[in-house]
Short mmCIF file of C-alpha atoms in Angstrom, two decimals:
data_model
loop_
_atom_site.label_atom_id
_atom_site.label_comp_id
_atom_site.label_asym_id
_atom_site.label_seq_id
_atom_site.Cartn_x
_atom_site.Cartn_y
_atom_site.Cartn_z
CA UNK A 1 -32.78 89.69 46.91
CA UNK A 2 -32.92 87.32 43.63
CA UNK A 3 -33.88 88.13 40.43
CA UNK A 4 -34.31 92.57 39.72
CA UNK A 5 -34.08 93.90 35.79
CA UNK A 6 -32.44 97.28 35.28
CA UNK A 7 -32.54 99.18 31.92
CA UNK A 8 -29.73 99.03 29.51
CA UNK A 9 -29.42 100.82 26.41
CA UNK A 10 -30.53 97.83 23.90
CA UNK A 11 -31.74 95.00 26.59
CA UNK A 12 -32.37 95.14 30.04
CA UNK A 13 -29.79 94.02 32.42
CA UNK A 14 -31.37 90.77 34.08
CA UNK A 15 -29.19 90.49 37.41
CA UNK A 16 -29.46 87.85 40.08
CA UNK A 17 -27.64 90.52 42.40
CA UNK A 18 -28.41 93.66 44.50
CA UNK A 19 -27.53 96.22 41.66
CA UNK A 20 -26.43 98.46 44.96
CA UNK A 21 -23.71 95.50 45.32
CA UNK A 22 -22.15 95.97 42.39
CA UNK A 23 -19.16 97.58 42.02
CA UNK A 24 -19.18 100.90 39.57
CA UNK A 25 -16.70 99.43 37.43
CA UNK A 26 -18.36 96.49 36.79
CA UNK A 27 -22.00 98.11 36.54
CA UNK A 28 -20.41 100.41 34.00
CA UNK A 29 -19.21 97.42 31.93
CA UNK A 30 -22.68 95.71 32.01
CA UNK A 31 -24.12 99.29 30.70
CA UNK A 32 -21.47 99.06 27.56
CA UNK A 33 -22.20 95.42 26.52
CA UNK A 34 -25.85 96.28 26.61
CA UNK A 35 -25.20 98.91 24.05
CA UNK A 36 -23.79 96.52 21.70
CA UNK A 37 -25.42 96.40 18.03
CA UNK A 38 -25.83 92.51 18.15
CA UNK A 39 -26.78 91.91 21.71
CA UNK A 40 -30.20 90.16 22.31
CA UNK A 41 -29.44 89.61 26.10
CA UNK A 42 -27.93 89.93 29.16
CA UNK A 43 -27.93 88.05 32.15
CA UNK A 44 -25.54 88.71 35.29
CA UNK A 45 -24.76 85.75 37.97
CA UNK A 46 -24.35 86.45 41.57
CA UNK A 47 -20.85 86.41 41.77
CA UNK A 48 -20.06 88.95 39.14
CA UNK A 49 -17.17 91.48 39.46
CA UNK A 50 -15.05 93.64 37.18
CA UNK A 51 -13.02 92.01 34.63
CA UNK A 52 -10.92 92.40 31.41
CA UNK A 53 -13.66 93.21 28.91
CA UNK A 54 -16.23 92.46 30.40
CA UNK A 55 -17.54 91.43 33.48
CA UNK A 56 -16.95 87.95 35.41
CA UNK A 57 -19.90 86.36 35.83
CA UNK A 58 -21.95 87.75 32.93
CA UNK A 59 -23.85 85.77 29.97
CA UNK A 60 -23.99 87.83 27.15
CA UNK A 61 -25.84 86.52 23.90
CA UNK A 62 -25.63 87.81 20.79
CA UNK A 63 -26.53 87.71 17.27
CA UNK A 64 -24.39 87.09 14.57
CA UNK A 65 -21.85 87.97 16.67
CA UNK A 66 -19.36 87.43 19.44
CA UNK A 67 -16.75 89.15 21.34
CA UNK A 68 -13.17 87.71 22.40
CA UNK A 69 -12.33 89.92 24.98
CA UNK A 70 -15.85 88.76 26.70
CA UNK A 71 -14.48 85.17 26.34
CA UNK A 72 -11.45 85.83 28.06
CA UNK A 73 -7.70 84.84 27.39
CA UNK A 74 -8.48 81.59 29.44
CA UNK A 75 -10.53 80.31 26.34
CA UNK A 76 -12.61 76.92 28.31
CA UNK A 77 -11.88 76.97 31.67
CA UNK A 78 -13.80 75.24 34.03
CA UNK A 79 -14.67 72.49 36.64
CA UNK A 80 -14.64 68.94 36.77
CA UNK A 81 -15.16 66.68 39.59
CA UNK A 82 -16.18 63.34 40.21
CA UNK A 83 -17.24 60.97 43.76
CA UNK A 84 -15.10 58.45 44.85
CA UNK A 85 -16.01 55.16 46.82
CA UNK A 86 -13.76 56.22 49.54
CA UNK A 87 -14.99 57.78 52.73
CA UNK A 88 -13.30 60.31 55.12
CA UNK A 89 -12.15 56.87 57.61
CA UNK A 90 -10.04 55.77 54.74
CA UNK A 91 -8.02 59.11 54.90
CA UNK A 92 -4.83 59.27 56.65
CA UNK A 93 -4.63 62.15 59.83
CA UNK A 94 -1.92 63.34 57.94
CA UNK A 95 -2.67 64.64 54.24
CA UNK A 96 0.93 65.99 53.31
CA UNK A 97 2.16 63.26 51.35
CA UNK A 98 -1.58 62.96 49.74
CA UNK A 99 -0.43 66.75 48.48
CA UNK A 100 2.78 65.87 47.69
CA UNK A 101 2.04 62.76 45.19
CA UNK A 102 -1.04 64.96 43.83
CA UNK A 103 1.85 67.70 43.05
CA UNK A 104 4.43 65.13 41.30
CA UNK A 105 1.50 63.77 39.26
CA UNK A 106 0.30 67.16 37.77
CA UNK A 107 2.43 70.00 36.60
CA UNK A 108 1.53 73.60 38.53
CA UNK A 109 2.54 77.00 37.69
CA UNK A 110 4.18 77.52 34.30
CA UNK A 111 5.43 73.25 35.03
CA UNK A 112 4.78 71.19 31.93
CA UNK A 113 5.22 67.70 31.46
CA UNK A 114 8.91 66.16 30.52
CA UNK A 115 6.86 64.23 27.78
CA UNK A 116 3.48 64.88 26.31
CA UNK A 117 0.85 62.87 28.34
CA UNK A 118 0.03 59.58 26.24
CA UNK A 119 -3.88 58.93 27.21
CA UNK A 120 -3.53 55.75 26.07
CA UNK A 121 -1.30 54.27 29.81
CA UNK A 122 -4.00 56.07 31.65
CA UNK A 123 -6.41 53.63 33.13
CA UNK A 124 -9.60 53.60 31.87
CA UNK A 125 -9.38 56.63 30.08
CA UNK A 126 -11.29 57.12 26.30
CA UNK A 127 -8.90 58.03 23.82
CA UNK A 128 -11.26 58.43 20.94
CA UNK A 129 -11.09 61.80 19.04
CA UNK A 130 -7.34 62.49 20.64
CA UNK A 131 -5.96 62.26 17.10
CA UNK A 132 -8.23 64.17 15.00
CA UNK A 133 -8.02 66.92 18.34
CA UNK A 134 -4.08 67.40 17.65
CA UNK A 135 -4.85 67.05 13.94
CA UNK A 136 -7.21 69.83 13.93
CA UNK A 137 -4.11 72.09 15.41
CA UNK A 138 -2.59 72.61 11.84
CA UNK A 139 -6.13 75.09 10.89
CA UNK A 140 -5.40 77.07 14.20
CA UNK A 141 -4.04 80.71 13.53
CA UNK A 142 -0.71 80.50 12.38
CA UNK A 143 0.97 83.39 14.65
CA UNK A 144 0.65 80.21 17.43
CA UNK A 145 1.70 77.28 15.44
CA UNK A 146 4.99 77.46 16.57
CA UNK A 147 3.72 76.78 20.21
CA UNK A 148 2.64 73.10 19.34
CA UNK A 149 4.96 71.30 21.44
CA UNK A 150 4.74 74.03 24.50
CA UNK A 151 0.47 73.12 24.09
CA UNK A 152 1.57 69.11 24.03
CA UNK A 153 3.29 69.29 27.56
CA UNK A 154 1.07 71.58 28.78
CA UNK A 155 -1.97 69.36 28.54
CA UNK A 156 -2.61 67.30 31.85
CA UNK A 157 -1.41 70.27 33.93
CA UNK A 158 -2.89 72.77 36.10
CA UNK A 159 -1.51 76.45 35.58
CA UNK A 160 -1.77 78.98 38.24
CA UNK A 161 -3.86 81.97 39.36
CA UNK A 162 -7.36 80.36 41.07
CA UNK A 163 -7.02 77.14 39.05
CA UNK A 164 -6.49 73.89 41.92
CA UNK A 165 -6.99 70.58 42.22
CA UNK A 166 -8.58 69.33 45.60
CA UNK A 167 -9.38 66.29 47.69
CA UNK A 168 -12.86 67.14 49.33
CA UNK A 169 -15.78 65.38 51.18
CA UNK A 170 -19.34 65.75 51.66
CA UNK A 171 -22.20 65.93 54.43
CA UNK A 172 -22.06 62.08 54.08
CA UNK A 173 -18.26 61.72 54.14
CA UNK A 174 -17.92 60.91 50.75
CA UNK A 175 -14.63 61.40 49.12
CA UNK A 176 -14.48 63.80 46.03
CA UNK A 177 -11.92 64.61 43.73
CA UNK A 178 -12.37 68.07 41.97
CA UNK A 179 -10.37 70.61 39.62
CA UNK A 180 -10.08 73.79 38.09
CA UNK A 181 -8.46 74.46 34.92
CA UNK A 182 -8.47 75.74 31.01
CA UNK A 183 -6.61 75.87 28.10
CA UNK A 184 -3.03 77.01 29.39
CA UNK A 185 -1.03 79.11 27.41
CA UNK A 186 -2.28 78.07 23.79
CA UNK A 187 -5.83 79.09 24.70
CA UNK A 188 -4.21 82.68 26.27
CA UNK A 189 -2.26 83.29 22.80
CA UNK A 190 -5.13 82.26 20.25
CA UNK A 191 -7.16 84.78 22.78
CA UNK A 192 -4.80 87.40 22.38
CA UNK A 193 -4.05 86.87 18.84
CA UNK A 194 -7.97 87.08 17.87
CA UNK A 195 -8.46 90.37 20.49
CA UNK A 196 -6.11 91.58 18.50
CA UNK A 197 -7.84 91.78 14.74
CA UNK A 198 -10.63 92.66 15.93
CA UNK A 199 -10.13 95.75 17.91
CA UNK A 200 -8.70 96.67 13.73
CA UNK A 201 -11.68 96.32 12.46
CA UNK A 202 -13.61 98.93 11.31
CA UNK A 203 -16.85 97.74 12.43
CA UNK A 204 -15.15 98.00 16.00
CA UNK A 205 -14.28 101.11 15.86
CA UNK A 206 -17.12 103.74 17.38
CA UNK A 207 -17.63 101.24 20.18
CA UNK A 208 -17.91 102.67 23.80
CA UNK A 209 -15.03 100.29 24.68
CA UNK A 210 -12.59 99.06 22.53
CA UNK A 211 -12.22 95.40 24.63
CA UNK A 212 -15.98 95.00 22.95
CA UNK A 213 -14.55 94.78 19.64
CA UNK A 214 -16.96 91.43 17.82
CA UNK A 215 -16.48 89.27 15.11
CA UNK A 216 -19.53 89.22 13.31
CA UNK A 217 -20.78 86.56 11.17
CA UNK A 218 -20.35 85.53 7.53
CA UNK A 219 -16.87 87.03 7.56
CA UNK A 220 -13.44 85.44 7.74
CA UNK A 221 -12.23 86.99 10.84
CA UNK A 222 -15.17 85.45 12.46
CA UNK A 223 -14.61 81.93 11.02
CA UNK A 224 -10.88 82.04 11.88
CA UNK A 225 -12.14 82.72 15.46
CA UNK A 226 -14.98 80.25 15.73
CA UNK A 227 -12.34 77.64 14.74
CA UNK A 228 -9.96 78.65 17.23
CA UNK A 229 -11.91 78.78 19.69
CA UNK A 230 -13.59 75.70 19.62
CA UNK A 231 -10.31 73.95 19.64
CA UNK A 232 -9.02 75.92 22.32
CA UNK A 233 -12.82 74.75 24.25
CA UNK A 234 -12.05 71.12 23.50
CA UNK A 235 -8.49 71.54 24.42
CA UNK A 236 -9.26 72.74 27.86
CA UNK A 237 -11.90 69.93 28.09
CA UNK A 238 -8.50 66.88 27.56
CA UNK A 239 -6.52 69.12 29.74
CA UNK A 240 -9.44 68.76 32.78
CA UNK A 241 -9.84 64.78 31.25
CA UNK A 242 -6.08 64.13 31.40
CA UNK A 243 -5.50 65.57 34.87
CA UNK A 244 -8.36 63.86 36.60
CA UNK A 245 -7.09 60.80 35.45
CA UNK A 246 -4.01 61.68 36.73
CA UNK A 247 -5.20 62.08 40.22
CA UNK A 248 -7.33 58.91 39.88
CA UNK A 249 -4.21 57.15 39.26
CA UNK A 250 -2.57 58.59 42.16
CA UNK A 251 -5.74 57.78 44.54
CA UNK A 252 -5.43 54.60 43.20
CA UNK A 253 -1.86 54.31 44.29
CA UNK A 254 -2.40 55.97 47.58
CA UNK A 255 -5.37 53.88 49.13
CA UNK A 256 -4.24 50.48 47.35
CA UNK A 257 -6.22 48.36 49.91
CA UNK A 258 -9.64 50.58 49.99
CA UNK A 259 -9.65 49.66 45.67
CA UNK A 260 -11.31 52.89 45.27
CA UNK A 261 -14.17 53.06 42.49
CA UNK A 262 -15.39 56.58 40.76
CA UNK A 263 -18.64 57.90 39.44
CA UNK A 264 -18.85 59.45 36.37
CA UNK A 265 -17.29 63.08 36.03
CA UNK A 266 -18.82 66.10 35.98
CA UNK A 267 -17.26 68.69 33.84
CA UNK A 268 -18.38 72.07 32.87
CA UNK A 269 -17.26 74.92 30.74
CA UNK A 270 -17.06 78.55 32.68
CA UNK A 271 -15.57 80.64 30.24
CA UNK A 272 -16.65 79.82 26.87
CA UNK A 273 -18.93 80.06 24.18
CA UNK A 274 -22.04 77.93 22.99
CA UNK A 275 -24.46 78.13 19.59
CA UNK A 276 -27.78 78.14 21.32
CA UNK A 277 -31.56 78.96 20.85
CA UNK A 278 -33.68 81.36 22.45
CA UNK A 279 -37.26 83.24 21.69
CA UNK A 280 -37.00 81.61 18.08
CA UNK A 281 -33.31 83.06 17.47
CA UNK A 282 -29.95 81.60 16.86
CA UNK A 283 -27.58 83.11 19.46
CA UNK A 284 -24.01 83.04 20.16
CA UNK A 285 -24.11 82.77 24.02
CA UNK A 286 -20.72 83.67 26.00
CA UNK A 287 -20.42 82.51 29.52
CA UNK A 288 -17.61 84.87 31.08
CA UNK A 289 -17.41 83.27 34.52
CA UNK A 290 -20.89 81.38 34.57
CA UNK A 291 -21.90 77.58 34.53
CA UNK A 292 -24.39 76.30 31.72
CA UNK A 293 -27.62 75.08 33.88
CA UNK A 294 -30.00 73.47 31.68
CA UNK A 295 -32.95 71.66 33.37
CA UNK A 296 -31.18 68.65 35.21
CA UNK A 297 -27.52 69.11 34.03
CA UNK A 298 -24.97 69.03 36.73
CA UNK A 299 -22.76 71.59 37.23
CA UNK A 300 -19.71 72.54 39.69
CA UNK A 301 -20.01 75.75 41.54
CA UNK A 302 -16.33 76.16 43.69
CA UNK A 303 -15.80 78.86 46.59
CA UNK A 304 -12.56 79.48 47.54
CA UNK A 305 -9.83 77.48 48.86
CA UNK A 306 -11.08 77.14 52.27
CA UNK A 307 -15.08 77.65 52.16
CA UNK A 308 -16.01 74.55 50.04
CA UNK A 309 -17.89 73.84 46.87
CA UNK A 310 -21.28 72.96 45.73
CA UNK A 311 -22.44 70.42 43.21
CA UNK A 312 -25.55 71.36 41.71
CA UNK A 313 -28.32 70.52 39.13
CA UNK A 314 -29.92 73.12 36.73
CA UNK A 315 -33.29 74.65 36.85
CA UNK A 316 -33.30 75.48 33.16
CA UNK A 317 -34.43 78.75 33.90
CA UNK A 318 -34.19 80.68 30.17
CA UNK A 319 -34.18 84.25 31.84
CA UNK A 320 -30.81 83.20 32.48
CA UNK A 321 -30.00 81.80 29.28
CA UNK A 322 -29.78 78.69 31.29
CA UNK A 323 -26.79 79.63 33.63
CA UNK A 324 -25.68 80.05 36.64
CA UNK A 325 -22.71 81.06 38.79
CA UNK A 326 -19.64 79.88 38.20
CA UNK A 327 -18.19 80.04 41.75
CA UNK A 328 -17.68 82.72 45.07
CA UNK A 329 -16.60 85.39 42.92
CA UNK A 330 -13.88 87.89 43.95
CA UNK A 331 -14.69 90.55 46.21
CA UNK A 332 -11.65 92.32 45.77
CA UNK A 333 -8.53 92.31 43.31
CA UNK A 334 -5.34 90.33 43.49
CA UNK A 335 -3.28 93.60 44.88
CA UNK A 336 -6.02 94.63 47.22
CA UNK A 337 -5.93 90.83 48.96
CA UNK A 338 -1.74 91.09 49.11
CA UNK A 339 -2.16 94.42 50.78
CA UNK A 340 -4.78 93.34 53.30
CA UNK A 341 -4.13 89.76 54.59
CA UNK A 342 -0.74 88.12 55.49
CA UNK A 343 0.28 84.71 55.46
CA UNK A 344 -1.26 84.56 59.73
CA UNK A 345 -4.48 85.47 57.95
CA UNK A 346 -4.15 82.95 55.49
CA UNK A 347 -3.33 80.14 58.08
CA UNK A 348 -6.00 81.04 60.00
CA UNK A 349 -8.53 81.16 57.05
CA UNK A 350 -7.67 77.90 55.41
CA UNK A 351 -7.14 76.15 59.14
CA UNK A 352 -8.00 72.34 58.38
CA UNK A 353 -7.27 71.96 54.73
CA UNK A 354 -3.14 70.87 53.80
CA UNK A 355 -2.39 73.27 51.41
CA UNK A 356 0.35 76.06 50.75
CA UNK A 357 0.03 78.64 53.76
CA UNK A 358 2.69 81.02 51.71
CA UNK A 359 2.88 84.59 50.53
CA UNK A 360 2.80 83.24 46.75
CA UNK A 361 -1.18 82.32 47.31
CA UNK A 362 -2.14 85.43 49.65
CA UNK A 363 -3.94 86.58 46.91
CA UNK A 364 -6.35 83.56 46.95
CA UNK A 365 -7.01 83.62 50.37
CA UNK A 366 -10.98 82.81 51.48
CA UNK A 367 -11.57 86.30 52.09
CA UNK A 368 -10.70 87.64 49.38
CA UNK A 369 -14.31 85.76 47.80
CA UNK A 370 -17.65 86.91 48.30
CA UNK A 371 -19.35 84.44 50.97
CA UNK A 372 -19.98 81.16 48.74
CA UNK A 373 -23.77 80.28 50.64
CA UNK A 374 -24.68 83.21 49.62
CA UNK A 375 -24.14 83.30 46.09
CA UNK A 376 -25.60 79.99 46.23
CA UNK A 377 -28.93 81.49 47.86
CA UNK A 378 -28.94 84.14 45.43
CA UNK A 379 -29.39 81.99 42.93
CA UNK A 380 -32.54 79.60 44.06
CA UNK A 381 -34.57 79.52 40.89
CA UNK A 382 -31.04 79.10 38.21
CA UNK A 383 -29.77 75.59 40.58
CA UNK A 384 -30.68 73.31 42.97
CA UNK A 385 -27.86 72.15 45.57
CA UNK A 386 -26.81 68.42 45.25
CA UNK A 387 -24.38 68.21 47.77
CA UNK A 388 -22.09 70.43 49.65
CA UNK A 389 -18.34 69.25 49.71
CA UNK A 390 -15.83 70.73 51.71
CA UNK A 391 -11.99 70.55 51.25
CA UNK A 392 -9.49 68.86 53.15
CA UNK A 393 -6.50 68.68 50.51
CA UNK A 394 -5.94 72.06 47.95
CA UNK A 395 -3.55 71.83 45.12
CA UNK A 396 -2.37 75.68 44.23
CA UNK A 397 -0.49 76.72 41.14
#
């Protein structure tokens, strides 16, 4: 099954799901966004599942308004990746020390940087706009201010949960390098801080949910947001810029004699928000868990940290709002994967790949994610597959 409209209260809920997939929770949230004053659409991706809000993998436009919650507390996460020259001969049998460099380059976890990350002793690495960026920071909301040098260190590093950096090849044996990351703690507390005021406002109030609470436009709360939020979007875009070029530098290092070469990136936004057009209308379009896909623009769609990854190209397809999946999507919570699998399961699942085989990353084990091919088949008319890469090194926070 692809494409199958159900009725919502003010749009119909265009799903590229079985609607009999979907768990209640999430179906329910889908129902209360479509009730929403301002909504103009709603479009739900393959891999959606219940989340804080509303649901992952869900584009929900709106007019005149836009809902922080939806967003998410990791304001501009997403995916970048990029092909190397190197090929799967030039990697070593053994790929723990290719872990363990990748791990001293880039802070995990709640690890920062000793010193903030200067872009300009990175090689090759555009440093235009960096200044105005961190100038921008003093119009940010001032209950975060005083995290300024916490969001300094913090950028070039990788965080924890699902975010990783891996080491991957394709059907060809092409080496890539691709990562997954947002806006660290600064984008989580200018989250918080907006959810906040707006579940106060009084507009908010007779909503079916209070996590639905909008800004709406032409008012100050919403231009406080919008302003946050876009820096918290661009911040998350350095932090992907400043790691990868991290790990170039430490591929660099590694294979010396192979003087490895890289295409340009590919980078891409999952959780965000863009100004957009649609059937004559401005639109505020919010991509909770789901890839922008506009006709020929590449995209990163990751499984989980054994199945592999897909590049892909959009289709442009507007009944989508132009979107697609933004990965495997969970098929079952954090505490439900602890309570299943054990660290034997999670050998056994991520057999092949050098990566942490611990109880700290049960919770991300393979089967924990829906089956990645067949999100990707679900999903035939939003993407077409440009090649298929598999991991053999996976970074975990």
């Amino acid at each position: 099954m692809s494409y199958v409209e159900i009725p919502g209260a003010k749009v119909p809920i265009r799903m590229w799901t079985d609607p009999a997939a979907v768990e209640g929770a999430a179906m329910q949230q889908l129902q209360n966004v479509a009730t929403l004053p301002w909504i103009k659409g709603l479009a739900v991706m393959p891999d959606v599942h219940y989340g804080k809000g509303a649901t992952v993998g869900s584009v929900i436009a709106m007019r005149g308004a836009v809902c922080p919650a939806a967003v998410g507390v990791d304001i501009g996460c997403g995916m970048s990746a990029v092909k190397t020259s190197l090929t799967a001969n030039d990697l070593p049998g053994d790929l723990s020390r290719l872990r363990s460099k990748i791990e001293q380059a880039i802070p995990v976890g709640r690890g920062m940087h000793d010193d903030p990350v200067d872009p300009g002793r990175l090689h090759a690495l555009p440093t235009s706009g960096w200044d105005g960026f961190w100038g921008r920071f003093g119009g940010v909301a001032e209950a975060v201010k005083f995290r300024q040098e916490r969001a300094t260190k913090q950028m070039g590093t990788l965080g924890s949960g699902n975010h990783f950096v891996e080491v991957c090849t394709d059907a060809t044996g092409s080496v890539w390098l691709m990562l997954h990351s947002g806006s660290r703690n600064i984008g989580k507390e200018l989250a918080e801080h907006h959810i906040g005021v707006a579940q106060k406002l009084p507009h908010n109030q007779g909503l079916v949910d209070r996590d639905l609470a909008v800004f709406v436009a032409d008012t100050p709360q919403m231009a406080a947001y919008r302003n946050d939020l876009f820096w918290a979007q661009e911040y998350a875009r350095y932090n992907r810029t400043i790691m990868m070029a991290l790990l170039k530098d430490v591929v660099r290092k590694e294979f010396k004699k192979a003087k490895p070469t890289f295409e340009p990136e590919i980078s891409c936004h999952h959780n965000y928000v863009a100004e957009e057009r649609y059937e004559g209308m401005d639109l505020l379009v919010t991509r909770k868990g789901a890839i922008r896909a506009g006709s020929g623009e590449y995209g990163i769609i990751p499984g989980s940290m054994g199945t592999g990854s897909y590049i892909v190209k959009g289709l442009g397809n507007e009944r989508s709002f132009n979107s697609a999946s933004h990965g495997a999507g969970r098929r079952m919570s954090r505490n439900a994967a602890k309570r299943r699998f054990s660290t034997k399961d999670l050998e056994e699942q991520t057999r092949g790949v050098e990566c942490r085989k611990d109880s700290g990353v049960v919770d991300e084990i393979p089967g924990a994610y829906k089956p990645i091919e067949q999100v990707i088949d679900q999903q035939r008319d939003l993407v077409e597959v440009v090649a298929k890469l598999k991991q053999v090194v996976c970074v975990k926070g």
